[in-house]
Short mmCIF file of C-alpha atoms in Angstrom, two decimals:
data_model
loop_
_atom_site.label_atom_id
_atom_site.label_comp_id
_atom_site.label_asym_id
_atom_site.label_seq_id
_atom_site.Cartn_x
_atom_site.Cartn_y
_atom_site.Cartn_z
CA MET A 1 0.00 0.00 0.00
CA SER A 2 2.78 2.40 0.97
CA ASN A 3 4.64 1.55 -2.27
CA PHE A 4 1.49 2.39 -4.25
CA ILE A 5 1.16 5.77 -2.49
CA LEU A 6 4.85 6.55 -3.07
CA HIS A 7 4.51 5.59 -6.74
CA LYS A 8 1.43 7.81 -7.11
CA MET A 9 3.17 10.74 -5.40
CA SER A 10 6.26 10.37 -7.58
CA SER A 11 4.15 10.22 -10.75
CA GLN A 12 2.30 13.37 -9.68
CA ASN A 13 5.57 15.24 -9.13
CA MET A 14 7.00 14.11 -12.45
CA CYS A 15 7.71 16.77 -15.09
CA TYR A 16 7.28 16.12 -18.81
CA TYR A 17 9.27 18.90 -20.49
CA ASP A 18 10.87 16.44 -22.94
CA GLU A 19 7.57 15.02 -24.20
CA GLN A 20 5.96 16.02 -27.48
CA MET A 21 2.46 17.51 -27.51
CA GLY A 22 0.92 14.21 -28.64
CA PHE A 23 1.55 12.91 -25.10
CA PHE A 24 -0.44 15.80 -23.56
CA TYR A 25 -3.25 15.55 -26.12
CA ASN A 26 -3.67 11.87 -25.23
CA LYS A 27 -3.69 12.68 -21.51
CA SER A 28 -6.35 15.36 -22.04
CA LYS A 29 -8.39 12.93 -24.17
CA GLN A 30 -8.50 15.51 -26.96
CA LYS A 31 -8.86 13.77 -30.30
CA ILE A 32 -6.73 15.27 -33.07
CA GLU A 33 -8.45 15.01 -36.43
CA ASP A 34 -6.55 13.04 -39.05
CA TRP A 35 -6.88 15.64 -41.80
CA GLU A 36 -6.38 14.74 -45.42
CA PHE A 37 -3.53 16.49 -47.24
CA THR A 38 -5.93 18.37 -49.55
CA HIS A 39 -8.05 19.49 -46.57
CA LEU A 40 -4.96 20.87 -44.85
CA ILE A 41 -3.75 22.65 -48.02
CA VAL A 42 -7.17 24.28 -48.58
CA LEU A 43 -7.25 25.46 -44.96
CA GLN A 44 -3.76 26.94 -45.24
CA CYS A 45 -4.53 28.68 -48.56
CA VAL A 46 -7.76 30.26 -47.29
CA GLY A 47 -6.08 31.12 -44.01
CA CYS A 48 -3.17 32.76 -45.84
CA ILE A 49 -5.59 34.99 -47.76
CA PHE A 50 -7.19 36.16 -44.49
CA CYS A 51 -3.81 36.63 -42.83
CA CYS A 52 -2.42 38.59 -45.79
CA PHE A 53 -5.43 40.91 -45.58
CA ILE A 54 -4.90 41.32 -41.81
CA LEU A 55 -1.20 42.12 -42.27
CA VAL A 56 -1.60 44.49 -45.24
CA SER A 57 -4.69 46.36 -43.97
CA ASN A 58 -3.31 46.93 -40.48
CA ALA A 59 0.05 47.98 -41.94
CA MET A 60 -1.85 50.56 -44.03
CA VAL A 61 -3.54 51.92 -40.89
CA ILE A 62 -0.15 52.29 -39.17
CA LEU A 63 1.35 53.99 -42.25
CA SER A 64 -1.66 56.32 -42.45
CA VAL A 65 -1.07 57.52 -38.90
CA ILE A 66 2.66 57.99 -39.60
CA THR A 67 2.25 59.88 -42.90
CA ASN A 68 -0.80 62.08 -42.12
CA ASN A 69 0.05 64.98 -39.79
CA ARG A 70 -3.61 65.28 -38.75
CA PHE A 71 -3.27 61.90 -37.05
CA HIS A 72 -0.32 62.97 -34.92
CA ASN A 73 -2.23 63.00 -31.62
CA ALA A 74 -2.81 60.67 -28.67
CA PHE A 75 -5.98 59.02 -30.00
CA TYR A 76 -4.56 58.01 -33.39
CA TYR A 77 -1.23 56.90 -31.91
CA LEU A 78 -3.23 54.48 -29.77
CA VAL A 79 -5.28 53.41 -32.82
CA ALA A 80 -2.00 52.68 -34.64
CA ASN A 81 -0.88 50.62 -31.65
CA LEU A 82 -4.16 48.68 -31.79
CA ALA A 83 -3.48 48.03 -35.49
CA ALA A 84 0.01 46.82 -34.49
CA SER A 85 -1.57 44.29 -32.10
CA ASP A 86 -3.84 43.09 -34.92
CA PHE A 87 -0.74 42.85 -37.15
CA LEU A 88 0.84 40.60 -34.50
CA ALA A 89 -2.38 38.56 -34.45
CA GLY A 90 -1.96 38.03 -38.21
CA ILE A 91 1.56 36.68 -37.63
CA ALA A 92 0.24 34.47 -34.81
CA TYR A 93 -2.49 33.02 -37.06
CA VAL A 94 0.07 32.23 -39.80
CA TYR A 95 2.21 30.34 -37.27
CA LEU A 96 -0.89 28.58 -35.92
CA MET A 97 -2.04 27.50 -39.39
CA PHE A 98 1.20 25.69 -40.15
CA ASN A 99 1.33 24.10 -36.69
CA THR A 100 -2.21 22.80 -36.31
CA GLY A 101 -4.05 19.55 -37.03
CA PRO A 102 -1.81 16.46 -37.09
CA VAL A 103 1.30 18.69 -36.92
CA SER A 104 0.31 19.92 -33.44
CA GLN A 105 1.04 16.46 -31.99
CA THR A 106 4.68 16.67 -33.10
CA LEU A 107 5.30 20.06 -31.47
CA THR A 108 7.66 20.32 -28.53
CA VAL A 109 6.51 21.99 -25.31
CA GLN A 110 8.52 25.12 -26.20
CA GLN A 111 6.97 25.32 -29.70
CA TYR A 112 3.47 25.02 -28.22
CA PHE A 113 4.25 27.78 -25.70
CA LEU A 114 5.40 29.97 -28.61
CA ARG A 115 2.26 29.22 -30.63
CA GLN A 116 -0.12 30.03 -27.79
CA GLY A 117 2.06 32.86 -26.47
CA LEU A 118 1.78 34.76 -29.76
CA LEU A 119 -2.02 34.45 -29.67
CA ASP A 120 -2.27 35.44 -26.00
CA THR A 121 0.10 38.40 -26.44
CA SER A 122 -1.89 39.76 -29.40
CA LEU A 123 -5.17 39.37 -27.48
CA SER A 124 -3.70 41.07 -24.40
CA ALA A 125 -2.31 43.90 -26.55
CA SER A 126 -5.69 44.45 -28.24
CA LEU A 127 -7.54 44.39 -24.94
CA THR A 128 -5.10 46.68 -23.13
CA ASN A 129 -5.06 49.09 -26.09
CA LEU A 130 -8.85 49.29 -26.08
CA LEU A 131 -8.81 49.99 -22.34
CA VAL A 132 -6.23 52.79 -22.76
CA ILE A 133 -8.24 54.24 -25.69
CA ALA A 134 -11.38 54.13 -23.53
CA LEU A 135 -9.60 56.09 -20.79
CA GLU A 136 -8.21 58.59 -23.34
CA ARG A 137 -11.70 59.10 -24.79
CA TYR A 138 -13.14 59.50 -21.29
CA ILE A 139 -10.62 62.24 -20.43
CA SER A 140 -11.19 64.10 -23.72
CA ILE A 141 -14.99 63.84 -23.69
CA MET A 142 -15.30 64.91 -20.06
CA ASN A 143 -13.38 68.06 -21.06
CA TRP A 144 -15.48 68.18 -24.28
CA LYS A 145 -12.42 68.18 -26.51
CA VAL A 146 -11.62 66.31 -29.71
CA HIS A 147 -8.34 65.04 -28.26
CA SER A 148 -6.92 64.72 -24.77
CA ASN A 149 -3.94 66.73 -23.54
CA LEU A 150 -1.68 63.66 -23.33
CA THR A 151 1.82 64.54 -24.51
CA LYS A 152 3.80 62.37 -26.96
CA GLN A 153 6.07 61.27 -24.11
CA ARG A 154 3.10 60.05 -22.05
CA VAL A 155 1.52 58.30 -25.03
CA THR A 156 4.85 56.60 -25.81
CA LEU A 157 5.10 55.49 -22.18
CA LEU A 158 1.54 54.10 -22.34
CA ILE A 159 2.31 52.20 -25.56
CA VAL A 160 5.47 50.69 -24.03
CA LEU A 161 3.48 49.76 -20.91
CA VAL A 162 0.80 48.08 -23.06
CA TRP A 163 3.39 45.84 -24.74
CA VAL A 164 5.24 45.02 -21.51
CA ILE A 165 1.96 43.89 -19.90
CA SER A 166 0.89 41.99 -23.04
CA ILE A 167 4.19 40.13 -23.47
CA PHE A 168 4.19 39.22 -19.77
CA MET A 169 0.60 37.91 -19.97
CA GLY A 170 1.48 35.84 -23.04
CA ALA A 171 4.59 34.43 -21.36
CA VAL A 172 3.01 33.53 -17.98
CA PRO A 173 2.38 29.83 -18.84
CA SER A 174 5.95 29.35 -20.08
CA LEU A 175 7.26 31.05 -16.92
CA GLY A 176 5.77 28.33 -14.72
CA TRP A 177 1.97 28.60 -14.50
CA ASN A 178 1.39 25.36 -16.40
CA CYS A 179 0.58 21.72 -15.68
CA ILE A 180 3.72 20.02 -17.03
CA CYS A 181 4.64 18.90 -13.51
CA SER A 182 1.03 18.30 -12.38
CA ILE A 183 -0.56 16.51 -15.30
CA GLU A 184 -3.89 15.97 -13.52
CA GLN A 185 -4.44 19.76 -13.48
CA CYS A 186 -4.17 20.11 -17.28
CA SER A 187 -7.02 21.65 -19.27
CA MET A 188 -8.60 20.00 -22.28
CA LEU A 189 -8.46 22.77 -24.90
CA ALA A 190 -4.88 23.83 -24.06
CA PRO A 191 -3.32 20.56 -22.85
CA ILE A 192 -0.27 22.04 -21.05
CA PHE A 193 -2.12 25.01 -19.52
CA SER A 194 -3.41 24.46 -16.01
CA ARG A 195 -7.12 24.92 -15.42
CA SER A 196 -6.46 27.54 -12.73
CA TYR A 197 -4.64 29.69 -15.31
CA LEU A 198 -7.56 29.44 -17.76
CA ILE A 199 -9.95 30.56 -15.00
CA PHE A 200 -7.72 33.54 -14.17
CA TRP A 201 -7.19 34.44 -17.85
CA SER A 202 -10.89 34.28 -18.72
CA LEU A 203 -12.14 36.18 -15.67
CA PHE A 204 -9.44 38.85 -16.06
CA ASN A 205 -10.35 39.52 -19.70
CA LEU A 206 -14.09 39.41 -19.08
CA GLY A 207 -13.57 41.81 -16.16
CA VAL A 208 -11.73 44.26 -18.43
CA PHE A 209 -14.62 43.97 -20.91
CA LEU A 210 -17.06 45.02 -18.19
CA ILE A 211 -14.84 47.96 -17.15
CA MET A 212 -14.69 49.23 -20.75
CA VAL A 213 -18.45 48.84 -21.21
CA ALA A 214 -18.99 50.82 -17.99
CA ILE A 215 -16.64 53.60 -19.20
CA TYR A 216 -18.44 53.92 -22.53
CA LEU A 217 -21.87 53.87 -20.92
CA ARG A 218 -20.69 56.75 -18.71
CA ILE A 219 -19.37 58.58 -21.79
CA TYR A 220 -22.62 57.94 -23.67
CA ALA A 221 -24.71 59.32 -20.80
CA TYR A 222 -22.50 62.42 -20.57
CA VAL A 223 -22.54 63.05 -24.35
CA ARG A 224 -26.32 62.69 -24.47
CA LYS A 225 -26.73 65.17 -21.63
CA LYS A 226 -24.24 67.60 -23.19
CA THR A 227 -25.80 67.52 -26.66
CA THR A 228 -29.23 68.19 -25.13
CA VAL A 229 -27.82 71.35 -23.54
CA LEU A 230 -26.07 72.35 -26.78
CA ASN A 231 -29.30 72.04 -28.78
CA GLY A 232 -30.36 75.38 -27.32
CA HIS A 233 -27.24 77.11 -28.65
CA ALA A 234 -26.07 78.14 -32.10
CA THR A 235 -25.84 75.56 -34.86
CA GLY A 236 -22.17 76.33 -35.45
CA SER A 237 -21.37 75.41 -31.86
CA ILE A 238 -22.99 72.03 -32.30
CA LYS A 239 -21.12 71.36 -35.54
CA ARG A 240 -17.81 72.11 -33.86
CA LYS A 241 -18.60 69.48 -31.23
CA LYS A 242 -19.56 66.65 -33.62
CA THR A 243 -16.03 65.34 -34.11
CA PRO A 244 -15.54 63.91 -30.58
CA ILE A 245 -18.91 62.15 -30.89
CA LYS A 246 -17.83 60.60 -34.23
CA LEU A 247 -14.61 59.32 -32.66
CA ILE A 248 -16.60 57.82 -29.79
CA LYS A 249 -18.87 56.00 -32.27
CA THR A 250 -15.84 54.57 -34.08
CA VAL A 251 -14.25 53.29 -30.87
CA MET A 252 -17.55 51.89 -29.56
CA THR A 253 -17.98 49.97 -32.83
CA VAL A 254 -14.45 48.53 -32.51
CA LEU A 255 -15.13 47.58 -28.87
CA GLY A 256 -18.49 46.01 -29.76
CA VAL A 257 -16.94 43.84 -32.48
CA PHE A 258 -14.10 42.87 -30.11
CA VAL A 259 -16.52 41.79 -27.36
CA ILE A 260 -18.69 39.83 -29.82
CA CYS A 261 -15.68 38.05 -31.34
CA TRP A 262 -13.82 37.20 -28.12
CA THR A 263 -16.47 36.70 -25.41
CA PRO A 264 -17.66 33.24 -26.64
CA GLY A 265 -14.07 31.93 -26.70
CA LEU A 266 -13.32 33.31 -23.23
CA VAL A 267 -16.50 31.72 -21.85
CA VAL A 268 -15.46 28.37 -23.36
CA LEU A 269 -11.98 28.68 -21.77
CA LEU A 270 -13.63 29.50 -18.43
CA LEU A 271 -15.85 26.40 -18.68
CA ASP A 272 -12.77 24.32 -19.53
CA GLY A 273 -11.00 25.74 -16.47
CA LEU A 274 -14.01 24.81 -14.35
CA LYS A 275 -13.79 21.26 -15.80
CA CYS A 276 -17.21 21.21 -17.44
CA GLU A 277 -16.98 17.69 -18.90
CA GLN A 278 -20.54 17.60 -20.25
CA CYS A 279 -20.18 20.89 -22.20
CA ASN A 280 -18.65 19.30 -25.34
CA LEU A 281 -16.24 22.24 -25.69
CA LEU A 282 -14.11 20.72 -28.48
CA LYS A 283 -17.08 20.93 -30.84
CA PHE A 284 -16.99 24.75 -30.78
CA LYS A 285 -13.22 25.30 -30.58
CA ARG A 286 -12.52 26.02 -34.27
CA TRP A 287 -15.53 28.33 -34.65
CA PHE A 288 -14.43 30.55 -31.78
CA LEU A 289 -10.95 30.72 -33.27
CA LEU A 290 -12.51 31.81 -36.58
CA LEU A 291 -14.37 34.58 -34.71
CA ALA A 292 -11.05 35.75 -33.26
CA VAL A 293 -9.54 35.91 -36.78
CA LEU A 294 -12.54 37.91 -38.02
CA ASN A 295 -11.93 40.49 -35.28
CA SER A 296 -8.51 41.35 -36.71
CA VAL A 297 -10.06 41.48 -40.20
CA MET A 298 -12.89 43.79 -39.13
CA ASN A 299 -10.92 46.51 -37.32
CA PRO A 300 -9.24 48.10 -40.39
CA ILE A 301 -12.60 47.98 -42.21
CA ILE A 302 -14.24 49.84 -39.31
CA TYR A 303 -11.52 52.52 -39.30
CA SER A 304 -11.93 53.01 -43.05
CA TYR A 305 -15.73 53.07 -43.00
CA LYS A 306 -16.18 55.26 -39.93
CA ASP A 307 -13.24 57.63 -40.44
CA LYS A 308 -13.30 59.38 -43.85
CA GLU A 309 -9.91 60.98 -43.27
CA MET A 310 -8.38 57.56 -42.55
CA TRP A 311 -9.95 56.08 -45.69
CA ALA A 312 -8.72 58.99 -47.83
CA THR A 313 -5.18 58.53 -46.47
CA ILE A 314 -5.25 54.78 -47.14
CA LYS A 315 -6.43 55.40 -50.73
CA ASN A 316 -3.60 57.90 -51.26
CA LEU A 317 -1.09 55.34 -49.96
CA LEU A 318 -2.49 52.70 -52.32
CA ARG A 319 -2.24 55.14 -55.24
CA CYS A 320 1.38 55.87 -54.33
CA VAL A 321 2.16 52.14 -54.27
CA CYS A 322 0.43 51.58 -57.64
CA ASN A 323 2.09 54.63 -59.24
CA GLY A 324 5.46 53.57 -57.87
CA THR A 325 5.01 50.10 -59.38
CA ARG A 326 4.03 51.61 -62.75
CA ARG A 327 7.02 53.96 -62.71
CA GLN A 328 9.31 51.05 -61.88
CA ARG A 329 7.92 49.02 -64.78
CA SER A 330 8.18 52.04 -67.09
CA SER A 331 11.78 52.74 -66.07
CA ARG A 332 12.68 49.08 -66.63
CA ALA A 333 11.05 49.18 -70.07
CA ASN A 334 12.89 52.42 -70.92
CA THR A 335 16.17 50.91 -69.72
CA ARG A 336 15.62 47.85 -71.90
CA THR A 337 14.76 50.08 -74.90
CA MET A 338 17.82 52.26 -74.38
CA THR A 339 20.03 49.20 -73.98
CA SER A 340 18.71 47.61 -77.17
CA THR A 341 19.07 50.93 -79.07
CA THR A 342 22.64 51.34 -77.85
CA GLU A 343 23.47 47.78 -78.86
CA MET A 344 21.91 48.34 -82.28
CA ASN A 345 23.86 51.57 -82.82
CA THR A 346 27.08 49.88 -81.74
CA SER A 347 26.55 46.98 -84.12
CA LEU A 348 25.75 49.38 -86.99
CA ARG A 349 28.89 51.41 -86.29
CA LEU A 350 31.03 48.29 -86.19
CA SER A 351 29.58 47.01 -89.46
CA GLU A 352 30.19 50.38 -91.13
CA GLU A 353 33.79 50.45 -89.89
CA LYS A 354 34.30 46.91 -91.14
CA LYS A 355 32.87 47.80 -94.55
CA ALA A 356 35.06 50.92 -94.76
CA THR A 357 38.10 48.82 -93.95
CA GLN A 358 37.19 46.34 -96.67
CA ASP A 359 36.66 49.13 -99.26
CA MET A 360 40.03 50.79 -98.47
CA PRO A 361 42.43 50.36 -101.51
CA LYS A 362 45.36 48.12 -100.96
CA THR A 363 48.84 49.74 -101.21
#
C-alpha cells in the first residue's frame, strides 16, 4: 500500500518537459483530427488569404497615422498601436495555421508555448489598447475636446506599458503557470495550460470587458446630456462638437466587435477551467478561433468606413504604391529600350567600320 502511495506521489511530481504535444493531447483525451492532405492545403490557402489581408490592412492603418500629420495625436497613436496588435495577431495566425491539425502532436513543449504565447500576447495587446483608448476618450470627452492633452512622451510610455503587460501575460504559462509537472491539473483545450490559469485568464479579460463597457456607458450618458444642452445654442457650436462624438462612435464599434468576437471563446476557456466535462467544448473550438480571426479582419474595415480621413489617407497610400510600381515598370522598359538601341547603334557602327576597312584600296 505504501509503495502504491509513493509511486502515485512520484508520478504526480514528475515533469514532462521532454515530451511532445501528442503525449499531452492523449492525456487530455483531446482527439486530433486526421486531416487529409488536400483538406490541410485548402485550410492553409484560405487562411493565408485572411492573414495577408490582416497584415496588409493593419500595416496601411499604421502607415496612415505615420504619414498624415492630422493623425499625430494621442488618439490616433493608440489606434496605430491597436493596429500593431492586430498585425501581431496576423503573424500568430500564420504560425498557428502551419502548426495545427496532425502537426500539433509533433510540437515540442517550447513550440506550443510559442504558438499560444503569440495568440495570448496579441489578445492582451488588443484588450489593453482598447482599455487605454477608452480612458483617453473618457478624459477628452469629459473636457469636451476632440483630443486629450496627453503629450507624446506620455503616449509613448503608455504604448510601451501596453506591450510590456501583453508580453508578460502571453509568457506567464511558459514562466511556470502550467501543468507540465502536475498533469492531472491540465485543461482539455490547451493541454499544457493548467485549469487555474484558464480561469484567471478568462475572468481577467471578461472583467476588463465590463470595465470598458462601464466607461463607454458613462461617456454615452455624458454626451447625451451635453448635446441636449447644446441644442439650445447656435448651430455652429454644435457642428464644432460633432467630431468627438464621431470618434466615440468609431471606438464603440471597434469595442463592440471585439466583445462579440472574443467573449464566446473566453466563456469556453472558463468552462474548460471549471472542468465542465458535459459541455462538449471541443465541438466549438474552431468556430471561436474563426471569430477571433474575423476580429482582426474587421478593425481596419471599421476605421476606413467610420473615419473618412483615414480612408482617404489609405487610398492615397495605395495610389502611391500603384504609381510607384508603374514607374518602376516604365523605367525598366525604358532601360531595356535604351540598352537595345545602344546595342543596335554599336553593331551598326562596327559594321560600317568593317565595310570601310574592306573598301580601303590596298597599297
